[in-house]
Short mmCIF file of C-alpha atoms in Angstrom, two decimals:
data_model
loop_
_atom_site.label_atom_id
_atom_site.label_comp_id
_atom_site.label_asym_id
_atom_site.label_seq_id
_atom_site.Cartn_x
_atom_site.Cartn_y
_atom_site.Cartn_z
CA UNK W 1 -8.34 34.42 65.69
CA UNK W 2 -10.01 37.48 63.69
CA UNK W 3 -11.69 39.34 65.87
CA UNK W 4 -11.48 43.02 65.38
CA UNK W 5 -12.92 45.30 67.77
CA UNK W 6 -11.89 48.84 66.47
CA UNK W 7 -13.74 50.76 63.70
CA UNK W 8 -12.83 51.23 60.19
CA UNK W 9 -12.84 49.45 57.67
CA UNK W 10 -11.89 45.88 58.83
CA UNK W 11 -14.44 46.24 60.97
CA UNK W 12 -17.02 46.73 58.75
CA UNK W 13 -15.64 43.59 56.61
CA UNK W 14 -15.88 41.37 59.26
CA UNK W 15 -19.68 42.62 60.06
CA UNK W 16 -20.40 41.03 56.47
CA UNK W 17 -18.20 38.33 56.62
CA UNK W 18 -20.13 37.47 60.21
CA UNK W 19 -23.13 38.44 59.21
CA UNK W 20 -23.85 35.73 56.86
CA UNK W 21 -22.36 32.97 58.61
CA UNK W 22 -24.46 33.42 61.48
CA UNK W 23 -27.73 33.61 59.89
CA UNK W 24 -26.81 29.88 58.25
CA UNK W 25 -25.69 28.64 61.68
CA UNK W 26 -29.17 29.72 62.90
CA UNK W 27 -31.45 28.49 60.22
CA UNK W 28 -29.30 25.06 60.07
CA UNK W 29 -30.66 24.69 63.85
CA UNK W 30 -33.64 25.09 63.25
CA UNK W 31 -33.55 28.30 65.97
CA UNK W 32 -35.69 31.53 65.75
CA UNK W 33 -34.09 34.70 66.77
CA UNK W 34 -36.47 34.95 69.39
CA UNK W 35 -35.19 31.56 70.67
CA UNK W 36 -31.67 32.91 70.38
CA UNK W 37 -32.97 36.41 72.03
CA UNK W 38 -34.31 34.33 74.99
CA UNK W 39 -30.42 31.88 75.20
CA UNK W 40 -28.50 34.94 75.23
CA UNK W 41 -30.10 38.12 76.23
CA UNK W 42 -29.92 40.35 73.09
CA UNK W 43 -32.58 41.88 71.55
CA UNK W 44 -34.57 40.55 68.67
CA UNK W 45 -33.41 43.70 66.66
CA UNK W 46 -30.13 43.61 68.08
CA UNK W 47 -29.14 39.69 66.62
CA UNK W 48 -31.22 40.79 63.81
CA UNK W 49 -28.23 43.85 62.96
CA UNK W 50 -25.60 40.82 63.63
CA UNK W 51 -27.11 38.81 60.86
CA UNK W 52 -27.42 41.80 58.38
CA UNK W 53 -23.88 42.99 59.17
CA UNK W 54 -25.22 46.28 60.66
CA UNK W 55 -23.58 45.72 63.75
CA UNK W 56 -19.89 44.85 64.28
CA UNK W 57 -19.60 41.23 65.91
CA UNK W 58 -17.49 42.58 69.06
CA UNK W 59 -16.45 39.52 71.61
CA UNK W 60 -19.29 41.04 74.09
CA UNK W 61 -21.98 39.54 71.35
CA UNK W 62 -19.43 36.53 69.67
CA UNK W 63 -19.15 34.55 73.02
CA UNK W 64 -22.70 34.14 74.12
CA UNK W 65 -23.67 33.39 70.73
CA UNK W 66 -20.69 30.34 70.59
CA UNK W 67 -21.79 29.39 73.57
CA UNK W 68 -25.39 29.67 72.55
CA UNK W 69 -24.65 27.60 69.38
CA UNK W 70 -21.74 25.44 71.33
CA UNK W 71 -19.49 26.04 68.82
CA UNK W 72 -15.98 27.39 68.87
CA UNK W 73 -15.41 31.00 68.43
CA UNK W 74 -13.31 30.36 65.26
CA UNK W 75 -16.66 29.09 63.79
CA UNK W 76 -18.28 32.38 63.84
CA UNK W 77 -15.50 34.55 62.62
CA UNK W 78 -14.15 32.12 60.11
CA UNK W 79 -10.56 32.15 61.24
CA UNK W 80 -8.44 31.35 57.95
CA UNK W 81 -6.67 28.11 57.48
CA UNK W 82 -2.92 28.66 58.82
CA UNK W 83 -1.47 26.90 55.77
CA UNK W 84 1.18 24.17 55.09
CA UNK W 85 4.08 25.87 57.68
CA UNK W 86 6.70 23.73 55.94
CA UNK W 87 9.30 25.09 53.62
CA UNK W 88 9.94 23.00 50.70
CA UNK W 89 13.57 23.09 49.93
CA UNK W 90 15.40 23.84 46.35
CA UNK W 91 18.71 23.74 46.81
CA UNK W 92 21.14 25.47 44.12
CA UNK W 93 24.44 25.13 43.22
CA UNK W 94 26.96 28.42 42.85
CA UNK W 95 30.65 27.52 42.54
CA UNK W 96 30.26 24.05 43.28
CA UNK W 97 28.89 24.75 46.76
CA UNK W 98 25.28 23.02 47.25
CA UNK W 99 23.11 26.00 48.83
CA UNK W 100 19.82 25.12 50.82
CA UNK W 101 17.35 27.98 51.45
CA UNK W 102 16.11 27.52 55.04
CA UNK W 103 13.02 30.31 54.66
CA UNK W 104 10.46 31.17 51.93
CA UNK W 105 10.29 34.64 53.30
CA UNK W 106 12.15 37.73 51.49
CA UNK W 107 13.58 39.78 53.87
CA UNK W 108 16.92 41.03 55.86
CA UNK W 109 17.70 38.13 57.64
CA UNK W 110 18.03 34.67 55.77
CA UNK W 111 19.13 31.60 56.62
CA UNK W 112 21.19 28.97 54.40
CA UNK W 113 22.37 25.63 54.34
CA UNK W 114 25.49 24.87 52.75
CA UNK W 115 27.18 22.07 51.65
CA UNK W 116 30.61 23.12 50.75
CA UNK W 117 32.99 20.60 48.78
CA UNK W 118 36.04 19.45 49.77
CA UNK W 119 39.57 21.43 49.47
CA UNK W 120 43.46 20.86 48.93
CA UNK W 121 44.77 22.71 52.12
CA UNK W 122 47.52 23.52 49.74
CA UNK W 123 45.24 25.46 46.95
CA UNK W 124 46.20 28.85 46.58
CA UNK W 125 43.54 31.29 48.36
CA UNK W 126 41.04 33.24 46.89
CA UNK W 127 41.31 37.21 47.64
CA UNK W 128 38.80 37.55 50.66
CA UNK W 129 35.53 39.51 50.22
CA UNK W 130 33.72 42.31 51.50
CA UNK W 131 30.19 43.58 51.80
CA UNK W 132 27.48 45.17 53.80
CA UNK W 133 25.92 43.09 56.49
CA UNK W 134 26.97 40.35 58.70
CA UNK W 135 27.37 36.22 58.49
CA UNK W 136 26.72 33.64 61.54
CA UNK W 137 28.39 30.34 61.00
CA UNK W 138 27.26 26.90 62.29
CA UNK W 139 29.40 23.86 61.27
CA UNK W 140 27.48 20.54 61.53
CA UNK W 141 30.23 18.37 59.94
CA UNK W 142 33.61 18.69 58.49
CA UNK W 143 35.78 21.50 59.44
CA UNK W 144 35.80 24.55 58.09
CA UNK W 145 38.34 27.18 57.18
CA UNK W 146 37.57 30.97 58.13
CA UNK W 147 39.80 33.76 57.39
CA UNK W 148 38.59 37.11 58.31
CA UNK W 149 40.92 39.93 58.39
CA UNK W 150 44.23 38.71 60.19
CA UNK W 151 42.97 35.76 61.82
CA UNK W 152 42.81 32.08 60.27
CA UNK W 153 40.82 29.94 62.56
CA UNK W 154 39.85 26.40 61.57
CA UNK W 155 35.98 25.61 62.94
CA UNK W 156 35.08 22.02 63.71
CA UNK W 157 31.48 20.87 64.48
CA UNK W 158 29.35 22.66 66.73
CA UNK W 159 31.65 25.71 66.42
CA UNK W 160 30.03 28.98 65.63
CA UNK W 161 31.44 31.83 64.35
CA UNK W 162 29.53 35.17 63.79
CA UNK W 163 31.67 38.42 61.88
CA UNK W 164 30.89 41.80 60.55
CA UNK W 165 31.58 41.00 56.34
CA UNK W 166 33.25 44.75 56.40
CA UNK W 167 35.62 42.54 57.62
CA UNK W 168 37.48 41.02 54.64
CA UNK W 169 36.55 37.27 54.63
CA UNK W 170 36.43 34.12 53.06
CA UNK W 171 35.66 30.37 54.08
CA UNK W 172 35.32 27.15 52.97
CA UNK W 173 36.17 23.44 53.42
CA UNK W 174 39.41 22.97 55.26
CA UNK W 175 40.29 19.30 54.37
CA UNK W 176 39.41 17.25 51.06
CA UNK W 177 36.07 16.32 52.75
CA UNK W 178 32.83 18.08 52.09
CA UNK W 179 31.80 20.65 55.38
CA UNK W 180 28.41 21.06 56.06
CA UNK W 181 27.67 24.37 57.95
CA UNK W 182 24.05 26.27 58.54
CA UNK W 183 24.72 30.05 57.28
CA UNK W 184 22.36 32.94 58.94
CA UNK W 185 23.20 36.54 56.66
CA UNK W 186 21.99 39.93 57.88
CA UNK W 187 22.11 43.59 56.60
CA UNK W 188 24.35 44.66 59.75
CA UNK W 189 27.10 42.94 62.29
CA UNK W 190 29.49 44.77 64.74
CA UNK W 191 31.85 41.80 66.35
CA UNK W 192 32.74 38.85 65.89
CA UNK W 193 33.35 35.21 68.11
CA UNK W 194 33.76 31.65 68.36
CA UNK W 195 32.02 29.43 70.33
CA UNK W 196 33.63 26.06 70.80
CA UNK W 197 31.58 23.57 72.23
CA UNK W 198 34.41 21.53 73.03
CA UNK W 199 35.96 23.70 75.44
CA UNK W 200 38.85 24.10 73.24
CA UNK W 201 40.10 27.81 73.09
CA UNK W 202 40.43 29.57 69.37
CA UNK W 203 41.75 32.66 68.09
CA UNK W 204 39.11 35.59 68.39
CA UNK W 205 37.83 36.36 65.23
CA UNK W 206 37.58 39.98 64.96
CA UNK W 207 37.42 40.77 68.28
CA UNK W 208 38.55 39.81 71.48
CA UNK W 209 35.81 38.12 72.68
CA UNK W 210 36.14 34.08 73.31
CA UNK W 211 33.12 32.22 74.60
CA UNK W 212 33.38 28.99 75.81
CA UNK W 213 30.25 26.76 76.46
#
């Protein structure tokens, strides 16, 4: 709800956007503002500075006057329209893995679906990777193949594994089937560990941290 009650400049914005709207509400009623001095206890002059924007709308004046005109409080101020909160998805493709962004929002922390395709276990390995930041890994189906530093760990489905990518890395599909995984990246990471929902104990990964649900 926009209702500002400190001075400066938003104030005075609101004041006109208020203004306005409340001399319409009043005139569609049919009401006088000595009618509307008598429901709520201002002053003729005083709803008069409302309607001209010459007086901020503070709550101490907004609620009487909803309650005056029984309307909510979001009528008055003209609260604006939240928007469509869904994200419309368009995935990509980059080296044959199918990549989903899960927010519209630029900033530090973004988080990915991937679909990544499906692997000879005996395909030579790629030289790991390293970068600024960190990477938290879901798998939802498939297994998937992590190796970061000295450890290679094998994550099945509902496994989680969360590393700092100064860590060399690299991961993908461990079988010939597809893997699907949810991907979270961040500008900075300090550990690293495995969840296994399972209650099967894995290798640390990067640390020595195991967590077992």
């Amino acid at each position: 709800m926009r209702i500002l009650q400190n001075a400066g400049v938003e104030g005075e914005e609101l004041a006109r956007q208020v203004g306005p709207r409340l001399r319409e509400l009043r005139r569609r009623r049919g009401t006088t503002l000595a009618d509307l001095a008598e429901l709520t206890g201002f002053s003729i002059s005083t709803l008069s500075r409302l309607e001209s924007g010459k007086r901020r709308p503070t709550l101490e004046f907004l609620v009487p006057l909803a309650r005056a005109y029984r309307v909510p409080l979001d009528d008055l101020v003209g609260a604006p329209e939240t928007g469509d909160p869904r994200v419309h998805l368009r995935p990509r493709n980059h080296r044959g893995r199918t990549i989903v962004p899960l927010t519209r929002y630029p900033g530090p922390l973004q988080a990915y679906k991937q679909i990544l395709p499906g692997r000879d276990p005996d395909q030579p390995l790629p030289e790991p990777v390293v970068h600024d930041g960190y990477e938290w890994l879901y798998v939802l189906s498939g297994e998937l193949r992590l190796i970061l530093g000295d450890h290679d760990v094998v994550l099945r489905p509902g496994e989680v594994a969360e590393f700092d990518t100064h860590v060399p890395h690299w991961f993908a599909s461990a079988s010939p089937r597809p893997t699907e995984i949810l991907n979270l990246f961040g500008p900075q990471g300090e550990r690293a560990h495995i969840t296994a929902v399972t209650g099967r104990r894995q290798s640390p990964v990067g640390t020595d941290d195991v967590d077992l649900d």
